[in-house]
Coordinates of C-alpha atoms and ligand atoms in Angstrom, one line a residue:
M1404 CA 6.1 -18.4 -6.6
P1405 CA 8.5 -17.7 -9.5
S1406 CA 12.0 -18.1 -8.2
S1407 CA 14.2 -16.6 -11.2
F1408 CA 15.3 -13.7 -8.9
V1409 CA 17.9 -15.0 -6.6
P1410 CA 19.1 -11.7 -4.3
D1411 CA 22.6 -11.5 -3.2
E1412 CA 23.7 -11.0 0.3
T1413 CA 23.9 -7.4 0.3
T1414 CA 20.3 -6.9 -1.2
I1415 CA 19.3 -9.3 1.7
S1416 CA 21.1 -7.4 4.3
L1417 CA 19.8 -4.2 2.9
F1418 CA 15.9 -5.6 2.9
Q1419 CA 16.6 -6.9 6.5
Q1420 CA 17.7 -3.3 7.5
H1421 CA 14.9 -1.9 5.9
W1422 CA 12.3 -4.5 6.8
R1423 CA 12.9 -4.1 10.6
V1424 CA 12.5 -0.4 10.4
Y1425 CA 9.3 -0.7 8.5
R1426 CA 8.0 -3.3 10.9
I1427 CA 8.7 -1.1 14.0
M1428 CA 6.5 1.2 11.8
V1429 CA 3.8 -1.1 11.5
E1430 CA 3.8 -2.4 15.0
E1431 CA 3.9 1.0 16.6
N1432 CA 1.0 1.9 14.3
F1433 CA 3.0 5.0 13.2
L1434 CA 0.7 5.3 10.0
C1435 CA -2.3 3.8 11.2
H1436 CA -2.3 0.4 9.7
R1437 CA -4.5 -0.9 12.7
E1438 CA -7.3 1.5 11.8
V1439 CA -6.9 1.0 8.1
Y1440 CA -6.6 -2.7 8.1
D1441 CA -9.7 -2.7 10.5
R1442 CA -11.7 -0.5 7.7
L1443 CA -10.5 -3.1 5.2
H1444 CA -11.8 -6.0 7.1
E1445 CA -15.3 -4.3 8.0
F1446 CA -15.6 -3.7 4.4
L1447 CA -14.7 -7.2 3.0
A1448 CA -16.7 -9.0 6.0
E1449 CA -19.6 -7.4 4.6
L1450 CA -19.6 -8.7 1.3
E1451 CA -21.9 -11.6 0.6
A1452 CA -20.3 -13.1 -2.7
P1453 CA -16.9 -14.8 -2.6
F1454 CA -14.4 -12.4 -3.9
R1455 CA -10.9 -12.6 -5.6
F1456 CA -8.5 -10.5 -3.9
L1457 CA -5.6 -8.9 -5.6
D1458 CA -2.9 -7.2 -3.3
V1459 CA -0.7 -5.0 -5.0
G1460 CA 2.6 -4.3 -3.3
C1461 CA 1.5 -6.9 -0.7
G1462 CA 5.0 -6.7 1.4
D1463 CA 4.7 -9.6 3.7
A1464 CA 1.0 -9.7 3.9
A1465 CA 1.1 -9.4 7.8
C1466 CA -1.9 -6.9 8.0
A1467 CA -3.9 -8.3 5.2
A1468 CA -3.6 -11.9 6.3
V1469 CA -5.4 -10.4 9.7
A1470 CA -7.8 -8.3 7.8
L1471 CA -9.0 -11.2 5.6
K1472 CA -9.8 -13.6 8.1
E1473 CA -13.9 -14.4 8.5
T1474 CA -14.4 -12.8 5.0
P1475 CA -15.7 -14.7 1.9
I1476 CA -12.3 -14.5 0.2
A1477 CA -12.4 -16.9 -2.9
S1478 CA -8.8 -16.4 -3.8
Y1479 CA -5.4 -14.5 -2.9
H1480 CA -3.0 -13.0 -5.4
G1481 CA 0.0 -11.0 -4.0
I1482 CA 2.4 -8.7 -6.2
D1483 CA 5.7 -7.5 -4.9
L1484 CA 9.1 -6.7 -5.7
A1485 CA 10.8 -8.2 -3.0
P1486 CA 11.2 -11.9 -3.1
E1487 CA 12.1 -11.9 0.7
A1488 CA 8.8 -10.4 1.6
L1489 CA 6.9 -12.8 -0.1
V1490 CA 8.6 -15.6 1.8
K1491 CA 7.2 -13.9 4.7
A1492 CA 3.8 -13.4 3.0
Q1493 CA 3.6 -17.3 2.0
I1494 CA 3.9 -17.7 5.9
N1495 CA 1.5 -15.1 6.9
L1496 CA -1.0 -16.2 4.6
T1497 CA -1.1 -19.9 5.6
D1498 CA -4.2 -19.7 7.5
L1499 CA -6.2 -18.3 4.8
S1500 CA -8.9 -21.0 3.6
C1501 CA -8.6 -20.1 -0.2
P1502 CA -5.8 -20.5 -2.7
V1503 CA -2.9 -18.2 -2.3
S1504 CA -0.6 -17.2 -5.1
L1505 CA 2.2 -14.6 -5.1
E1506 CA 4.2 -13.3 -7.6
V1507 CA 7.6 -11.5 -7.6
G1508 CA 8.1 -8.4 -9.7
D1509 CA 7.0 -4.7 -10.6
Y1510 CA 3.2 -4.6 -10.2
A1511 CA 2.9 -2.1 -12.9
H1512 CA 4.1 -4.6 -15.4
A1513 CA 2.6 -7.1 -13.9
L1514 CA -1.2 -5.4 -14.0
H1515 CA -0.5 -4.1 -17.3
H1516 CA 0.0 -7.9 -18.6
R1517 CA -2.6 -9.3 -16.3
T1518 CA -6.0 -10.5 -17.7
A1519 CA -7.3 -12.7 -14.7
P1520 CA -10.2 -10.5 -13.1
A1521 CA -10.4 -9.4 -9.5
D1522 CA -13.1 -8.3 -7.5
V1523 CA -11.6 -6.5 -5.0
V1524 CA -7.9 -5.0 -5.6
W1525 CA -5.9 -3.6 -2.5
I1526 CA -3.1 -1.3 -2.6
G1527 CA -1.6 -0.5 1.1
L1528 CA 0.9 2.5 0.8
S1529 CA 2.8 1.0 -2.2
L1530 CA 1.7 3.6 -4.9
H1531 CA 3.3 6.7 -3.7
H1532 CA 6.7 6.0 -5.4
S1533 CA 5.2 6.3 -8.8
R1534 CA 4.7 9.6 -10.4
R1535 CA 1.2 10.6 -11.3
R1536 CA 1.4 9.1 -14.9
G1537 CA 2.6 5.8 -13.5
K1538 CA -0.1 5.9 -10.6
L1539 CA -2.8 6.8 -13.4
T1540 CA -1.4 3.6 -15.8
V1541 CA -1.8 1.5 -12.8
M1542 CA -5.4 2.7 -11.8
R1543 CA -6.3 2.1 -15.4
D1544 CA -5.0 -1.5 -15.5
V1545 CA -6.8 -2.2 -12.0
R1546 CA -10.1 -0.6 -13.5
R1547 CA -9.5 -3.0 -16.8
I1548 CA -9.1 -6.2 -14.5
L1549 CA -12.2 -5.6 -12.1
A1550 CA -14.9 -7.6 -12.5
P1551 CA -18.2 -6.0 -13.0
G1552 CA -19.1 -4.3 -9.5
G1553 CA -15.6 -4.7 -8.5
I1554 CA -13.7 -2.2 -6.3
L1555 CA -10.4 -0.6 -5.9
L1556 CA -9.3 0.3 -2.4
F1557 CA -6.0 1.8 -1.3
Y1558 CA -4.6 3.5 1.5
E1559 CA -1.7 6.2 0.3
N1560 CA 0.3 9.5 1.0
T1561 CA -2.0 12.4 0.4
R1562 CA -1.4 16.2 0.2
R1563 CA -4.1 18.6 1.2
D1564 CA -5.3 20.5 -1.6
G1565 CA -3.1 23.3 -2.4
E1566 CA -0.2 21.9 -0.6
S1567 CA 3.1 21.6 -2.4
R1568 CA 5.1 18.2 -1.9
D1569 CA 7.6 20.0 0.4
E1570 CA 4.7 21.5 2.6
W1571 CA 3.8 17.9 2.8
L1572 CA 7.2 16.6 3.9
A1573 CA 7.5 19.4 6.3
R1574 CA 4.3 18.1 7.8
W1575 CA 5.8 14.5 7.8
D1576 CA 9.1 15.7 9.8
L1577 CA 6.4 16.9 12.7
Q1578 CA 5.8 13.1 13.2
R1579 CA 9.2 12.8 15.1
P1580 CA 8.2 13.3 18.7
A1581 CA 5.7 10.8 18.4
W1582 CA 7.9 8.1 17.0
T1583 CA 9.7 7.2 20.1
A1584 CA 10.3 3.8 19.0
Y1585 CA 12.7 4.6 16.3
D1586 CA 16.3 5.7 17.2
D1587 CA 17.9 8.7 15.4
A1588 CA 19.3 6.1 12.8
D1589 CA 15.9 4.7 12.0
W1590 CA 14.3 8.0 11.8
T1591 CA 16.9 9.5 9.4
M1592 CA 16.6 6.3 7.3
M1593 CA 13.1 6.6 6.8
R1594 CA 12.9 10.2 6.3
N1595 CA 15.6 10.2 3.8
H1596 CA 13.6 7.5 2.1
V1597 CA 10.6 9.4 2.1
R1598 CA 12.4 12.3 0.7
A1599 CA 13.9 10.6 -2.0
A1600 CA 11.0 8.4 -3.1
D1601 CA 7.5 9.3 -1.9
Y1602 CA 5.3 11.6 -4.3
P1603 CA 1.6 12.2 -2.7
E1604 CA -1.1 13.1 -4.8
T1605 CA -3.6 15.9 -3.5
C1606 CA -7.2 14.7 -2.5
S1607 CA -8.6 16.3 -5.7
D1608 CA -5.9 14.9 -7.8
W1609 CA -7.1 11.5 -6.3
H1610 CA -10.7 12.2 -7.7
R1611 CA -9.6 13.6 -11.2
M1612 CA -7.3 10.4 -11.6
A1613 CA -10.0 8.0 -10.6
E1614 CA -12.5 9.5 -13.2
A1615 CA -9.7 9.4 -15.8
A1616 CA -8.9 5.7 -14.8
G1617 CA -12.8 5.2 -15.6
F1618 CA -13.9 5.0 -12.2
S1619 CA -17.4 6.7 -11.5
E1620 CA -17.5 6.8 -7.6
V1621 CA -15.1 7.6 -5.2
R1622 CA -15.3 7.3 -1.4
E1623 CA -13.1 8.5 1.3
L1624 CA -12.9 5.9 4.1
F1625 CA -10.4 7.0 6.4
V1626 CA -8.1 10.1 7.0
A1627 CA -5.0 9.7 9.3
P1628 CA -5.0 12.2 12.3
T1629 CA -2.0 13.7 10.9
D1630 CA -3.9 14.2 7.7
L1631 CA -0.6 12.8 5.7
F1632 CA -2.4 9.5 4.5
R1633 CA -6.0 8.8 3.3
M1634 CA -8.0 5.5 2.2
Y1635 CA -10.0 5.7 -0.6
A1636 CA -12.8 3.4 -2.4
M1637 CA -13.0 3.8 -6.2
A1638 CA -16.0 1.9 -8.3
Ligands
SAM1058 C1 5.5 0.4 2.5 S1 5.5 -1.4 2.2 C2 3.6 -1.8 2.2 C3 3.3 -3.4 2.4 C4 1.9 -3.6 2.6 N1 1.0 -3.3 1.5 C5 1.2 -2.7 3.8 O1 0.1 -2.1 3.8 O2 1.9 -2.8 4.9 C6 5.5 -1.2 0.1 C7 5.4 -2.4 -0.6 O3 5.4 -2.1 -1.8 C8 6.4 -2.8 -2.4 N2 6.5 -2.3 -3.9 C9 6.8 -1.0 -4.3 N3 7.0 -0.5 -5.5 C10 6.6 -1.7 -5.8 C11 6.6 -2.0 -7.3 N4 6.9 -1.0 -8.3 N5 6.2 -3.4 -7.8 C12 6.2 -4.3 -6.9 N6 6.1 -4.1 -5.4 C13 6.5 -2.6 -5.2 C14 7.8 -3.1 -1.8 O4 8.6 -3.8 -2.1 C15 7.1 -3.1 -0.4 O5 6.7 -4.5 0.2

């Protein structure tokens, strides 16, 4: 892993605080990680040829590591901004029986300069901070590096057609009663983060962006029961 970025103590403690709240979210299945990564596993386990897997915004790769077990994976490459997350990813991925490489940095930049092909590109809840143009650029770069027959799979914040961002955010707030494992401080931190940084696209937008990025087939693999998040496959 490139190690030129050395986080200072404030960055580390902020990361740990945010990461603890994110881990609760995953472990309590607030955002349906279980169902989504089960779908990802089912999809990958059915592939016959060995595949090169690119994990965009991999975080600690904890769920990906489980989903990739007993699949014909040939190699794993993960990209994330947070070096602390990649330290955890390195540990979580130790049982994979293929070469593993991790890259610290902005995935938009990394993808734009990447030439190594991938067969499967996975984005798990990491694209929604970008505005539409940024997302489209990422999708175009993914399309460019996908090998023939390759596929982009992602799970992302998604608005209903005709729904505004504010309406989506208002529906996001309705999750509070179900998120009992969060205390008020955890909830407020996550809510503030989502309000400041999340930019969901509508279902129709995803289809239009797929076409603009050069994909000819779009399939919806999963819709969260809250209808706030959707999983897509694009080829
Ligand atoms: C919500 S977490 C998702 C982690 C994991 N993919 C999952 O499904 O649980 C989002 C991750 O994307 C990373 N991330 C967000 N924007 C990024 C960017 N522009 N470049 C690289 N990583 C980014 C964050 O550091 C974080 O680890």
